């Protein structure tokens, strides 16, 4: 085998410039997704073999700039400094070249080995925009390769240029953009001072000087560690004062203005836009979709449509998977003579992990829809339409989609918060998602509301529970933003990109990726949790009860002759013994131990056990109650369980309401908790959150129980 | 006057920024620097945020953020005052 030479390439560019599409076109199937170290910003890596080279690409987060204000920008530039790639490909959105060149200039300032991919060149041509590529190359001092990620044009040429830059066949001029005179002087002064510090060797001194003048916090913190800071700090202060008094501005603004002035010059020299100005499709669509009257209803309709599709298409698939797992249990059972082993596999693993896996079709479909909205450009409009409401609660317009996704399932919802850029917005949104009643809680409401309220009232009770969850969620967000998450929210200043028809491939790839993440969770932490809970609710075994069961079965065999009746009687006996075994197990004892704590909420130990097992998945609350209240196979429509609960002296409408509130608010299922921990990147936050959720659940259940006991 | 004082359809020129930190940076990155001519295209259905158009790009910002931009009125909707470099036809895929 030939040893290929490796070339490391980073892709940098504005959001929506087509970077991901280009990355897909370049690397095809050879991709891997991880995180940049220490942050939960996705890092896409991939490679392509080209001639005798293996070219490895890293897709940096999409940024408008390279400042220290946002985590993405910091990640992108730290990557370029700490781990300099051989070549940096700056992806530029052709039709929007002017704004995109701002980033190009900042990359030039970092003196990286730069290539520009002039992407969406198909649109540039279709719109009749003329770009004098040769002249622009001369101005920027680097090669510019027209590409179209959509039409797969210019890909080979780009790879060819990468190799040539790597081999030194192409010279990157590293032109310097000269700022206005006073700024240039200031940059020189500071650069001169920084050169005296050898420890700053890995940085480009001029870049450091520019960043210091731009008031860059991170760079301040770096330079402050060295003795040169004494001199530099003073000089900086003086420069700031002078600019303020003499020029009535500040270096940061001046520097940006000069960058734009340079770009404007380049645009005048190299780019011609067509004369005629006609309304584009995007303008037409927006005049309807963002209309003052229609905008909101259309937004709600689109959201409804996505959910409707997710559930109408997803439910049959889900049922299919469900029965598949059922079949699996039935068909493996005979091969497992050992009862313990069979119980682990069938009641533990297949039931538990299967119960989580059945949501896979829904998750896949939901993310297909969301990826489509994102890539088409509608997501930014959705944020525009709802931002006012969300902002009132300290959230961002983009929080809305994850939030409502939470009504389906918290897991994809938490993963969908990745569209939020600011960590504090993300954290706040992640924390309120579990309060949105997910699909798995519905069986619990259906059971309880159905058992204790007339059908017409039951629907209102359930609706009330949903609304209550939203209220608690939004108030939680508000409280967090007012206290622990005061730090920067993301500015709402953002572009509404033109509508584009997303490429089928990249939408599918993205949705598959989320689905895989979910699968991985099911295979690891959820499996572990399921096994633990299985163990706690099965051990220790009371051998006397087993003997008792054998005795009763023998008795039934003797006395009952008719086959059907016999089976029924045996099943009933098994259930009674199973519920007594549960009482004897660790889970049962823990439930009894906990009883004093949950007594004020109207719960006895049996509900305690059901709630604890509900941590695996919320619908398990119903099946555990089925076992404890001595019934066989249980689901929410089970008339039997309903009537048993109704006749149980420990259960009344107040208890039912209190339990619904508790299930709504208490700790989310293990799957959601582990996704939370992955997305936040910190166990501590998740533990605090769980304590908070428990406290909130307890308090509101208590109030509900007391109030309902008095009123009902 | 401030950008937040403008009405839908107004055209104006950026004079300077009061905004600070991340908001200021983002406004600069979008190209809303002194001398940029823009139009207030619309306001969201619930009354906030705003959508501006300039140099062929569409940008949204909240009124609170718009209050950090000093502007000078330079025409109104349909007055045929040219919108600076608003030459770029916005594109759409099929
Ligand atoms: N016409 C055209 N559309 C493109 C091209 N590259 C990307 N797009 C579309 O632009 C949108 C944004 O692309 P994406 O790759 O998600 O951008 P990113 O935000 O930079 O990763 C998608 O709808 C793409 O299908 C291109 O070269 N030509
Ligand atoms: Mg992308």
PDB file of N, CA and C in Angstrom, chain A residues 631-672:
ATOM      1  N   UNK A 631     -51.860  -6.650  38.442  1.00  0.00           N
ATOM      2  CA  UNK A 631     -52.511  -6.905  37.173  1.00  0.00           C
ATOM      3  C   UNK A 631     -51.465  -7.397  36.203  1.00  0.00           C
ATOM      4  N   UNK A 632     -51.923  -7.981  35.150  1.00  0.00           N
ATOM      5  CA  UNK A 632     -50.968  -8.438  34.150  1.00  0.00           C
ATOM      6  C   UNK A 632     -50.613  -7.314  33.222  1.00  0.00           C
ATOM      7  N   UNK A 633     -50.330  -7.693  32.003  1.00  0.00           N
ATOM      8  CA  UNK A 633     -50.010  -6.735  30.940  1.00  0.00           C
ATOM      9  C   UNK A 633     -50.884  -5.499  31.062  1.00  0.00           C
ATOM     10  N   UNK A 634     -50.245  -4.366  31.223  1.00  0.00           N
ATOM     11  CA  UNK A 634     -51.040  -3.170  31.444  1.00  0.00           C
ATOM     12  C   UNK A 634     -50.711  -2.108  30.426  1.00  0.00           C
ATOM     13  N   UNK A 635     -51.709  -1.454  29.923  1.00  0.00           N
ATOM     14  CA  UNK A 635     -51.429  -0.214  29.229  1.00  0.00           C
ATOM     15  C   UNK A 635     -52.482   0.785  29.621  1.00  0.00           C
ATOM     16  N   UNK A 636     -52.359   1.991  29.106  1.00  0.00           N
ATOM     17  CA  UNK A 636     -53.154   3.082  29.671  1.00  0.00           C
ATOM     18  C   UNK A 636     -54.656   2.929  29.445  1.00  0.00           C
ATOM     19  N   UNK A 637     -55.045   2.133  28.450  1.00  0.00           N
ATOM     20  CA  UNK A 637     -56.482   2.023  28.210  1.00  0.00           C
ATOM     21  C   UNK A 637     -57.101   0.898  29.034  1.00  0.00           C
ATOM     22  N   UNK A 638     -56.235   0.217  29.758  1.00  0.00           N
ATOM     23  CA  UNK A 638     -56.712  -0.912  30.534  1.00  0.00           C
ATOM     24  C   UNK A 638     -57.833  -0.511  31.479  1.00  0.00           C
ATOM     25  N   UNK A 639     -59.003  -1.041  31.207  1.00  0.00           N
ATOM     26  CA  UNK A 639     -60.174  -0.745  32.032  1.00  0.00           C
ATOM     27  C   UNK A 639     -59.942  -1.259  33.447  1.00  0.00           C
ATOM     28  N   UNK A 640     -59.306  -2.418  33.514  1.00  0.00           N
ATOM     29  CA  UNK A 640     -59.124  -3.042  34.816  1.00  0.00           C
ATOM     30  C   UNK A 640     -58.349  -2.162  35.776  1.00  0.00           C
ATOM     31  N   UNK A 641     -57.191  -1.665  35.294  1.00  0.00           N
ATOM     32  CA  UNK A 641     -56.362  -0.850  36.169  1.00  0.00           C
ATOM     33  C   UNK A 641     -57.131   0.393  36.594  1.00  0.00           C
ATOM     34  N   UNK A 642     -57.876   0.946  35.632  1.00  0.00           N
ATOM     35  CA  UNK A 642     -58.674   2.126  35.945  1.00  0.00           C
ATOM     36  C   UNK A 642     -59.622   1.842  37.102  1.00  0.00           C
ATOM     37  N   UNK A 643     -60.333   0.729  36.978  1.00  0.00           N
ATOM     38  CA  UNK A 643     -61.343   0.496  38.014  1.00  0.00           C
ATOM     39  C   UNK A 643     -60.695   0.104  39.331  1.00  0.00           C
ATOM     40  N   UNK A 644     -59.550  -0.577  39.246  1.00  0.00           N
ATOM     41  CA  UNK A 644     -58.848  -0.905  40.486  1.00  0.00           C
ATOM     42  C   UNK A 644     -58.404   0.357  41.212  1.00  0.00           C
ATOM     43  N   UNK A 645     -57.855   1.278  40.447  1.00  0.00           N
ATOM     44  CA  UNK A 645     -57.416   2.529  41.068  1.00  0.00           C
ATOM     45  C   UNK A 645     -58.592   3.268  41.677  1.00  0.00           C
ATOM     46  N   UNK A 646     -59.691   3.265  40.948  1.00  0.00           N
ATOM     47  CA  UNK A 646     -60.872   3.981  41.392  1.00  0.00           C
ATOM     48  C   UNK A 646     -61.378   3.429  42.726  1.00  0.00           C
ATOM     49  N   UNK A 647     -61.282   2.088  42.838  1.00  0.00           N
ATOM     50  CA  UNK A 647     -61.805   1.479  44.047  1.00  0.00           C
ATOM     51  C   UNK A 647     -60.789   1.421  45.173  1.00  0.00           C
ATOM     52  N   UNK A 648     -59.547   1.807  44.862  1.00  0.00           N
ATOM     53  CA  UNK A 648     -58.513   1.746  45.887  1.00  0.00           C
ATOM     54  C   UNK A 648     -58.748   2.853  46.901  1.00  0.00           C
ATOM     55  N   UNK A 649     -58.778   2.499  48.186  1.00  0.00           N
ATOM     56  CA  UNK A 649     -59.061   3.530  49.194  1.00  0.00           C
ATOM     57  C   UNK A 649     -57.966   4.600  49.248  1.00  0.00           C
ATOM     58  N   UNK A 650     -56.740   4.250  48.842  1.00  0.00           N
ATOM     59  CA  UNK A 650     -55.653   5.220  48.912  1.00  0.00           C
ATOM     60  C   UNK A 650     -55.660   6.210  47.748  1.00  0.00           C
ATOM     61  N   UNK A 651     -56.616   6.059  46.852  1.00  0.00           N
ATOM     62  CA  UNK A 651     -56.585   6.846  45.633  1.00  0.00           C
ATOM     63  C   UNK A 651     -57.872   7.643  45.481  1.00  0.00           C
ATOM     64  N   UNK A 652     -57.769   8.931  45.317  1.00  0.00           N
ATOM     65  CA  UNK A 652     -58.960   9.723  45.007  1.00  0.00           C
ATOM     66  C   UNK A 652     -58.578  10.768  43.952  1.00  0.00           C
ATOM     67  N   UNK A 653     -59.513  11.574  43.472  1.00  0.00           N
ATOM     68  CA  UNK A 653     -59.179  12.543  42.426  1.00  0.00           C
ATOM     69  C   UNK A 653     -58.024  13.461  42.826  1.00  0.00           C
ATOM     70  N   UNK A 654     -57.950  13.827  44.103  1.00  0.00           N
ATOM     71  CA  UNK A 654     -56.867  14.708  44.535  1.00  0.00           C
ATOM     72  C   UNK A 654     -55.516  14.018  44.346  1.00  0.00           C
ATOM     73  N   UNK A 655     -55.446  12.739  44.718  1.00  0.00           N
ATOM     74  CA  UNK A 655     -54.204  11.981  44.528  1.00  0.00           C
ATOM     75  C   UNK A 655     -53.854  11.932  43.050  1.00  0.00           C
ATOM     76  N   UNK A 656     -54.866  11.676  42.225  1.00  0.00           N
ATOM     77  CA  UNK A 656     -54.625  11.566  40.795  1.00  0.00           C
ATOM     78  C   UNK A 656     -54.044  12.862  40.241  1.00  0.00           C
ATOM     79  N   UNK A 657     -54.648  13.983  40.616  1.00  0.00           N
ATOM     80  CA  UNK A 657     -54.150  15.276  40.128  1.00  0.00           C
ATOM     81  C   UNK A 657     -52.729  15.518  40.612  1.00  0.00           C
ATOM     82  N   UNK A 658     -52.518  15.245  41.887  1.00  0.00           N
ATOM     83  CA  UNK A 658     -51.206  15.455  42.471  1.00  0.00           C
ATOM     84  C   UNK A 658     -50.158  14.598  41.749  1.00  0.00           C
ATOM     85  N   UNK A 659     -50.536  13.351  41.444  1.00  0.00           N
ATOM     86  CA  UNK A 659     -49.594  12.456  40.759  1.00  0.00           C
ATOM     87  C   UNK A 659     -49.312  12.945  39.338  1.00  0.00           C
ATOM     88  N   UNK A 660     -50.341  13.440  38.651  1.00  0.00           N
ATOM     89  CA  UNK A 660     -50.115  13.964  37.309  1.00  0.00           C
ATOM     90  C   UNK A 660     -49.130  15.129  37.337  1.00  0.00           C
ATOM     91  N   UNK A 661     -49.337  16.018  38.316  1.00  0.00           N
ATOM     92  CA  UNK A 661     -48.440  17.168  38.422  1.00  0.00           C
ATOM     93  C   UNK A 661     -47.020  16.696  38.702  1.00  0.00           C
ATOM     94  N   UNK A 662     -46.905  15.694  39.569  1.00  0.00           N
ATOM     95  CA  UNK A 662     -45.561  15.208  39.911  1.00  0.00           C
ATOM     96  C   UNK A 662     -44.881  14.595  38.693  1.00  0.00           C
ATOM     97  N   UNK A 663     -45.616  13.766  37.960  1.00  0.00           N
ATOM     98  CA  UNK A 663     -45.043  13.135  36.772  1.00  0.00           C
ATOM     99  C   UNK A 663     -44.652  14.190  35.736  1.00  0.00           C
ATOM    100  N   UNK A 664     -45.467  15.234  35.634  1.00  0.00           N
ATOM    101  CA  UNK A 664     -45.153  16.325  34.705  1.00  0.00           C
ATOM    102  C   UNK A 664     -43.815  16.968  35.029  1.00  0.00           C
ATOM    103  N   UNK A 665     -43.561  17.180  36.332  1.00  0.00           N
ATOM    104  CA  UNK A 665     -42.450  18.055  36.701  1.00  0.00           C
ATOM    105  C   UNK A 665     -41.179  17.350  37.170  1.00  0.00           C
ATOM    106  N   UNK A 666     -41.277  16.116  37.637  1.00  0.00           N
ATOM    107  CA  UNK A 666     -40.073  15.572  38.298  1.00  0.00           C
ATOM    108  C   UNK A 666     -39.006  15.172  37.275  1.00  0.00           C
ATOM    109  N   UNK A 667     -37.876  14.671  37.786  1.00  0.00           N
ATOM    110  CA  UNK A 667     -36.687  14.407  36.965  1.00  0.00           C
ATOM    111  C   UNK A 667     -37.032  13.681  35.667  1.00  0.00           C
ATOM    112  N   UNK A 668     -36.502  14.155  34.535  1.00  0.00           N
ATOM    113  CA  UNK A 668     -36.764  13.465  33.271  1.00  0.00           C
ATOM    114  C   UNK A 668     -36.145  12.074  33.242  1.00  0.00           C
ATOM    115  N   UNK A 669     -36.493  11.299  32.236  1.00  0.00           N
ATOM    116  CA  UNK A 669     -36.021   9.914  32.167  1.00  0.00           C
ATOM    117  C   UNK A 669     -34.506   9.849  31.971  1.00  0.00           C
ATOM    118  N   UNK A 670     -33.917   8.700  32.251  1.00  0.00           N
ATOM    119  CA  UNK A 670     -32.449   8.579  32.167  1.00  0.00           C
ATOM    120  C   UNK A 670     -31.920   8.963  30.805  1.00  0.00           C
ATOM    121  N   UNK A 671     -32.658   8.604  29.760  1.00  0.00           N
ATOM    122  CA  UNK A 671     -32.189   8.931  28.413  1.00  0.00           C
ATOM    123  C   UNK A 671     -32.064  10.441  28.273  1.00  0.00           C
ATOM    124  N   UNK A 672     -33.092  11.167  28.712  1.00  0.00           N
ATOM    125  CA  UNK A 672     -33.062  12.621  28.602  1.00  0.00           C
ATOM    126  C   UNK A 672     -31.965  13.202  29.486  1.00  0.00           C
TER     127      UNK A 672
END
